[in-house]
Short mmCIF file of C-alpha atoms in Angstrom, two decimals:
data_model
loop_
_atom_site.label_atom_id
_atom_site.label_comp_id
_atom_site.label_asym_id
_atom_site.label_seq_id
_atom_site.Cartn_x
_atom_site.Cartn_y
_atom_site.Cartn_z
CA UNK A 1 -153.13 98.92 242.59
CA UNK A 2 -149.80 97.88 241.29
CA UNK A 3 -148.44 99.91 238.45
CA UNK A 4 -148.23 98.06 235.12
CA UNK A 5 -144.58 97.90 234.12
CA UNK A 6 -144.85 95.64 231.04
CA UNK A 7 -146.31 96.58 227.69
CA UNK A 8 -149.20 94.57 226.30
CA UNK A 9 -148.37 91.98 223.65
CA UNK A 10 -147.61 93.57 220.31
CA UNK A 11 -147.37 97.15 221.67
CA UNK A 12 -144.03 98.78 221.04
CA UNK A 13 -142.64 95.67 219.39
CA UNK A 14 -141.09 95.93 215.99
CA UNK A 15 -142.86 94.20 213.13
CA UNK A 16 -139.59 92.56 212.20
CA UNK A 17 -138.84 91.28 215.71
CA UNK A 18 -138.75 87.48 216.02
CA UNK A 19 -141.61 85.69 217.74
CA UNK A 20 -140.73 83.94 220.95
CA UNK A 21 -141.55 80.39 221.80
CA UNK A 22 -142.42 78.88 225.16
CA UNK A 23 -138.79 78.86 226.24
CA UNK A 24 -138.44 82.57 225.62
CA UNK A 25 -136.01 82.12 222.76
CA UNK A 26 -136.68 83.98 219.56
CA UNK A 27 -137.71 81.96 216.55
CA UNK A 28 -134.94 82.11 213.98
CA UNK A 29 -135.70 83.69 210.59
CA UNK A 30 -135.57 81.67 207.40
CA UNK A 31 -132.07 82.96 206.58
CA UNK A 32 -130.75 81.51 209.85
CA UNK A 33 -132.86 78.35 210.04
CA UNK A 34 -131.95 77.43 206.49
CA UNK A 35 -134.13 76.73 203.52
CA UNK A 36 -137.35 74.76 203.94
CA UNK A 37 -137.42 71.08 203.14
CA UNK A 38 -137.37 70.34 199.43
CA UNK A 39 -135.82 73.64 198.42
CA UNK A 40 -132.65 73.51 196.34
CA UNK A 41 -129.55 75.14 197.86
CA UNK A 42 -128.03 78.19 196.27
CA UNK A 43 -126.05 77.33 193.12
CA UNK A 44 -127.72 73.94 192.70
CA UNK A 45 -127.67 72.42 189.24
CA UNK A 46 -130.78 70.70 187.84
CA UNK A 47 -130.56 66.93 187.85
CA UNK A 48 -131.48 66.79 184.17
CA UNK A 49 -128.51 68.99 183.26
CA UNK A 50 -126.12 66.80 185.26
CA UNK A 51 -127.48 63.64 183.62
CA UNK A 52 -127.19 65.21 180.16
CA UNK A 53 -123.54 66.17 180.69
CA UNK A 54 -122.68 62.79 182.18
CA UNK A 55 -124.32 60.91 179.30
CA UNK A 56 -122.47 63.03 176.77
CA UNK A 57 -119.11 62.16 178.30
CA UNK A 58 -119.96 58.49 178.79
CA UNK A 59 -121.14 57.99 175.21
CA UNK A 60 -118.32 59.98 173.61
CA UNK A 61 -115.57 58.14 175.48
CA UNK A 62 -117.30 54.77 175.52
CA UNK A 63 -117.21 54.58 171.73
CA UNK A 64 -113.41 54.53 171.83
CA UNK A 65 -113.69 51.00 173.21
CA UNK A 66 -113.85 49.95 169.55
CA UNK A 67 -110.25 51.08 169.14
CA UNK A 68 -109.14 49.14 172.19
CA UNK A 69 -110.90 45.97 171.06
CA UNK A 70 -109.24 46.15 167.65
CA UNK A 71 -105.80 46.98 169.10
CA UNK A 72 -106.02 44.22 171.69
CA UNK A 73 -107.02 41.61 169.10
CA UNK A 74 -104.20 42.77 166.85
CA UNK A 75 -101.65 42.43 169.67
CA UNK A 76 -102.39 38.73 170.02
CA UNK A 77 -104.84 38.69 172.94
CA UNK A 78 -107.84 36.39 172.64
CA UNK A 79 -111.43 37.58 172.71
CA UNK A 80 -111.83 36.41 176.32
CA UNK A 81 -108.59 38.09 177.45
CA UNK A 82 -109.61 41.35 175.78
CA UNK A 83 -113.06 41.42 177.41
CA UNK A 84 -111.74 40.46 180.86
CA UNK A 85 -109.15 43.22 180.61
CA UNK A 86 -111.87 45.82 180.02
CA UNK A 87 -114.12 44.42 182.73
CA UNK A 88 -111.42 44.18 185.40
CA UNK A 89 -109.02 47.03 184.64
CA UNK A 90 -111.39 49.60 183.10
CA UNK A 91 -108.95 52.45 182.63
CA UNK A 92 -108.35 53.25 178.99
CA UNK A 93 -104.81 54.62 179.16
CA UNK A 94 -103.49 51.62 181.09
CA UNK A 95 -105.24 49.18 178.78
CA UNK A 96 -103.85 50.84 175.64
CA UNK A 97 -100.37 50.96 177.20
CA UNK A 98 -100.49 47.25 177.96
CA UNK A 99 -101.67 46.03 174.55
CA UNK A 100 -99.45 48.57 172.77
CA UNK A 101 -96.35 47.25 174.52
CA UNK A 102 -97.37 43.67 173.76
CA UNK A 103 -97.99 44.54 170.10
CA UNK A 104 -94.49 46.03 169.91
CA UNK A 105 -93.00 42.76 171.19
CA UNK A 106 -92.37 43.94 174.73
CA UNK A 107 -92.06 41.72 177.79
CA UNK A 108 -95.47 41.00 179.37
CA UNK A 109 -94.20 41.90 182.86
CA UNK A 110 -92.75 45.18 181.65
CA UNK A 111 -95.98 45.98 179.84
CA UNK A 112 -98.01 45.19 182.96
CA UNK A 113 -95.72 47.37 185.10
CA UNK A 114 -96.15 50.34 182.77
CA UNK A 115 -99.93 49.91 182.79
CA UNK A 116 -99.91 49.70 186.59
CA UNK A 117 -97.99 52.95 187.03
CA UNK A 118 -100.33 54.73 184.64
CA UNK A 119 -103.26 53.53 186.73
CA UNK A 120 -101.80 54.82 189.99
CA UNK A 121 -103.25 58.26 189.25
CA UNK A 122 -106.72 56.86 189.92
CA UNK A 123 -105.73 56.34 193.55
CA UNK A 124 -105.25 60.09 193.95
CA UNK A 125 -108.62 60.69 192.29
CA UNK A 126 -110.17 58.35 194.83
CA UNK A 127 -108.81 60.33 197.78
CA UNK A 128 -110.64 63.45 196.58
CA UNK A 129 -113.82 61.73 195.44
CA UNK A 130 -114.22 59.80 198.69
CA UNK A 131 -114.58 63.09 200.57
CA UNK A 132 -116.79 64.69 197.96
CA UNK A 133 -119.23 61.78 197.47
CA UNK A 134 -119.22 60.46 201.05
CA UNK A 135 -120.70 57.13 199.97
CA UNK A 136 -121.67 54.40 202.46
CA UNK A 137 -118.88 51.96 203.22
CA UNK A 138 -120.71 49.09 201.54
CA UNK A 139 -120.75 50.94 198.21
CA UNK A 140 -117.18 52.21 198.19
CA UNK A 141 -115.50 49.02 196.82
CA UNK A 142 -117.94 49.01 193.89
CA UNK A 143 -117.61 52.75 193.27
CA UNK A 144 -113.81 52.42 193.24
CA UNK A 145 -114.06 50.52 189.94
CA UNK A 146 -115.48 53.66 188.31
CA UNK A 147 -112.84 56.10 189.61
CA UNK A 148 -111.21 57.14 186.33
CA UNK A 149 -110.36 60.33 184.47
CA UNK A 150 -113.81 60.94 183.01
CA UNK A 151 -115.88 60.34 186.14
CA UNK A 152 -113.51 62.57 188.12
CA UNK A 153 -113.73 65.35 185.55
CA UNK A 154 -117.55 65.25 185.61
CA UNK A 155 -117.86 64.95 189.40
CA UNK A 156 -115.47 67.62 190.69
CA UNK A 157 -117.12 70.73 189.14
CA UNK A 158 -120.58 69.90 190.52
CA UNK A 159 -121.88 72.50 193.03
CA UNK A 160 -123.63 70.09 195.42
CA UNK A 161 -123.09 66.58 196.76
CA UNK A 162 -126.31 65.38 195.14
CA UNK A 163 -125.17 66.61 191.72
CA UNK A 164 -121.73 65.07 192.27
CA UNK A 165 -123.24 61.68 193.07
CA UNK A 166 -125.53 61.79 190.05
CA UNK A 167 -122.70 62.85 187.73
CA UNK A 168 -120.40 60.13 189.06
CA UNK A 169 -123.02 57.37 188.87
CA UNK A 170 -124.36 58.22 185.41
CA UNK A 171 -120.91 58.74 183.89
CA UNK A 172 -119.51 55.58 185.45
CA UNK A 173 -122.45 53.35 184.51
CA UNK A 174 -122.75 54.67 180.95
CA UNK A 175 -119.04 54.47 180.27
CA UNK A 176 -118.59 51.04 181.87
CA UNK A 177 -121.41 49.44 179.90
CA UNK A 178 -120.60 51.11 176.59
CA UNK A 179 -116.83 50.63 176.89
CA UNK A 180 -117.17 46.89 177.48
CA UNK A 181 -119.78 46.51 174.74
CA UNK A 182 -117.67 48.32 172.14
CA UNK A 183 -114.59 46.41 173.27
CA UNK A 184 -116.39 43.18 172.45
CA UNK A 185 -117.60 44.49 169.09
CA UNK A 186 -114.15 45.85 168.24
CA UNK A 187 -112.45 42.56 169.02
CA UNK A 188 -115.02 40.62 166.97
CA UNK A 189 -114.83 42.96 164.00
CA UNK A 190 -111.10 43.74 164.12
CA UNK A 191 -110.50 42.65 160.56
CA UNK A 192 -113.57 44.42 159.15
CA UNK A 193 -112.86 47.72 160.93
CA UNK A 194 -109.31 48.01 159.70
CA UNK A 195 -107.00 50.80 160.82
CA UNK A 196 -108.41 52.55 163.90
CA UNK A 197 -106.30 55.66 163.20
CA UNK A 198 -108.38 56.25 160.07
CA UNK A 199 -111.50 56.48 162.25
CA UNK A 200 -109.87 58.71 164.85
CA UNK A 201 -111.20 56.55 167.70
CA UNK A 202 -107.82 56.48 169.43
CA UNK A 203 -108.05 60.25 169.93
CA UNK A 204 -111.64 60.35 171.22
CA UNK A 205 -110.88 59.76 174.88
CA UNK A 206 -107.98 62.28 175.22
CA UNK A 207 -109.94 64.92 173.30
CA UNK A 208 -113.00 64.62 175.54
CA UNK A 209 -110.89 64.70 178.70
CA UNK A 210 -109.02 67.82 177.57
CA UNK A 211 -112.33 69.49 176.76
CA UNK A 212 -113.51 68.76 180.30
CA UNK A 213 -110.25 69.86 181.88
CA UNK A 214 -109.80 73.18 180.07
CA UNK A 215 -112.66 75.08 181.80
CA UNK A 216 -111.31 74.03 185.21
CA UNK A 217 -108.03 75.91 184.66
CA UNK A 218 -109.23 79.22 186.11
CA UNK A 219 -106.21 80.65 187.93
CA UNK A 220 -102.85 81.68 186.47
CA UNK A 221 -101.07 79.03 188.53
CA UNK A 222 -103.26 76.26 187.10
CA UNK A 223 -102.73 77.44 183.52
CA UNK A 224 -98.97 77.70 183.98
CA UNK A 225 -98.87 74.21 185.52
CA UNK A 226 -100.77 72.75 182.56
CA UNK A 227 -98.47 74.51 180.07
CA UNK A 228 -95.32 73.25 181.83
CA UNK A 229 -96.73 69.70 181.91
CA UNK A 230 -97.40 69.82 178.15
CA UNK A 231 -93.87 71.06 177.47
CA UNK A 232 -92.41 68.27 179.62
CA UNK A 233 -94.36 65.60 177.72
CA UNK A 234 -93.41 66.99 174.31
CA UNK A 235 -89.75 67.30 175.28
CA UNK A 236 -89.44 63.83 176.83
CA UNK A 237 -91.57 61.91 174.33
CA UNK A 238 -88.76 61.33 171.78
CA UNK A 239 -86.26 60.08 174.37
CA UNK A 240 -88.30 58.02 176.86
CA UNK A 241 -90.52 54.94 176.52
CA UNK A 242 -94.23 55.42 175.95
CA UNK A 243 -96.13 56.31 179.11
CA UNK A 244 -93.12 57.58 181.08
CA UNK A 245 -93.33 61.23 179.88
CA UNK A 246 -96.95 61.38 181.10
CA UNK A 247 -95.88 60.24 184.55
CA UNK A 248 -93.00 62.73 184.69
CA UNK A 249 -95.30 65.57 183.66
CA UNK A 250 -96.71 65.43 187.19
CA UNK A 251 -93.48 67.14 188.32
CA UNK A 252 -94.85 70.34 186.80
CA UNK A 253 -97.17 70.89 189.77
CA UNK A 254 -94.56 70.95 192.59
CA UNK A 255 -92.14 72.91 190.38
CA UNK A 256 -94.65 75.68 189.67
CA UNK A 257 -95.81 75.80 193.30
CA UNK A 258 -92.20 76.01 194.52
CA UNK A 259 -91.28 78.81 192.13
CA UNK A 260 -94.54 80.62 192.89
CA UNK A 261 -93.84 80.40 196.61
CA UNK A 262 -90.37 81.84 196.17
CA UNK A 263 -91.79 84.69 194.10
CA UNK A 264 -94.33 85.50 196.79
CA UNK A 265 -91.62 85.35 199.45
CA UNK A 266 -89.46 87.81 197.52
CA UNK A 267 -92.46 90.09 197.04
CA UNK A 268 -93.23 90.03 200.74
CA UNK A 269 -89.62 90.82 201.54
CA UNK A 270 -89.69 93.85 199.24
CA UNK A 271 -92.99 94.99 200.74
CA UNK A 272 -91.55 94.63 204.25
CA UNK A 273 -88.51 96.71 203.28
CA UNK A 274 -90.74 99.43 201.83
CA UNK A 275 -92.88 99.46 204.97
CA UNK A 276 -89.77 99.76 207.14
CA UNK A 277 -88.49 102.63 205.02
CA UNK A 278 -91.82 104.43 205.27
CA UNK A 279 -91.97 103.96 209.04
CA UNK A 280 -88.41 105.21 209.39
CA UNK A 281 -89.21 108.27 207.29
CA UNK A 282 -92.32 109.01 209.34
CA UNK A 283 -90.36 108.58 212.56
CA UNK A 284 -87.70 111.02 211.34
CA UNK A 285 -90.32 113.57 210.35
CA UNK A 286 -92.06 113.16 213.70
CA UNK A 287 -88.77 113.68 215.56
CA UNK A 288 -88.01 116.83 213.58
CA UNK A 289 -91.51 118.14 214.21
CA UNK A 290 -91.15 117.49 217.95
CA UNK A 291 -87.81 119.32 218.09
CA UNK A 292 -89.26 122.23 216.15
CA UNK A 293 -92.18 122.44 218.58
CA UNK A 294 -89.83 122.43 221.58
CA UNK A 295 -87.66 125.16 220.08
CA UNK A 296 -90.71 127.29 219.38
CA UNK A 297 -91.97 126.81 222.94
CA UNK A 298 -88.58 127.77 224.44
CA UNK A 299 -88.40 130.86 222.21
CA UNK A 300 -91.88 131.95 223.34
CA UNK A 301 -90.99 131.54 227.03
CA UNK A 302 -87.84 133.65 226.57
CA UNK A 303 -89.84 136.43 224.94
CA UNK A 304 -92.16 136.47 227.93
#
């Protein structure tokens, strides 16, 4: 009778050992297989919370369309021109720059050029959002219309792709609809509304964006970059045309990164010098110890 060399099933096996399938491979535990279908990944944010935040931003900024409608009508643009500008351009800073330059008597081509350069920043937003949202190709041209400061600020902090898509869509839709509606109402009621500065509507959009941006400045490098950018704008504002100081404030980022890199390089050089000095000291001590050992050995042999 042949001796049994294998243990019966379940005997001697650990309770935690993985079960084996027909191929002999162990079944992976939940931690390796991943979470079951329908489970939210770690750090996920509830959809309701994302929608609430997106609606708050869209409504707060969308109301400032009143100020644009009034300003545009006051600069000489017709009701149709004002509404088409909001529908087609849909980036508040560029729109205000354009109508502001026209109201000041500037050349239309110069005003359009300034608005264009202010809008270039949205192209850089799009590069980041295209990777984060990963939308189908058919939807990308339509989504590009909503790539602005506010949608970017809401989308980037989201922990998951699902939350990012919801935040982008809700913010973009709410802001687009409300901005164009209030633009129309502002242009129609320009005379009745009066001075927009008295209502503070011209400051609504920058205030909301700064409130969204502040919590994202977590590292020292980011805070220093923001501070340098603010100083550049304040210093250049009295001497350069409107809109140009904002563009030049982007130079703060490469300047801080360059100076930070040089500081790290100097620190590494100092650390390397210290390490070399320590190694040299240890080597000297080791050499002295070796010589002392040899002398002691020779002295012992002579005594023998």
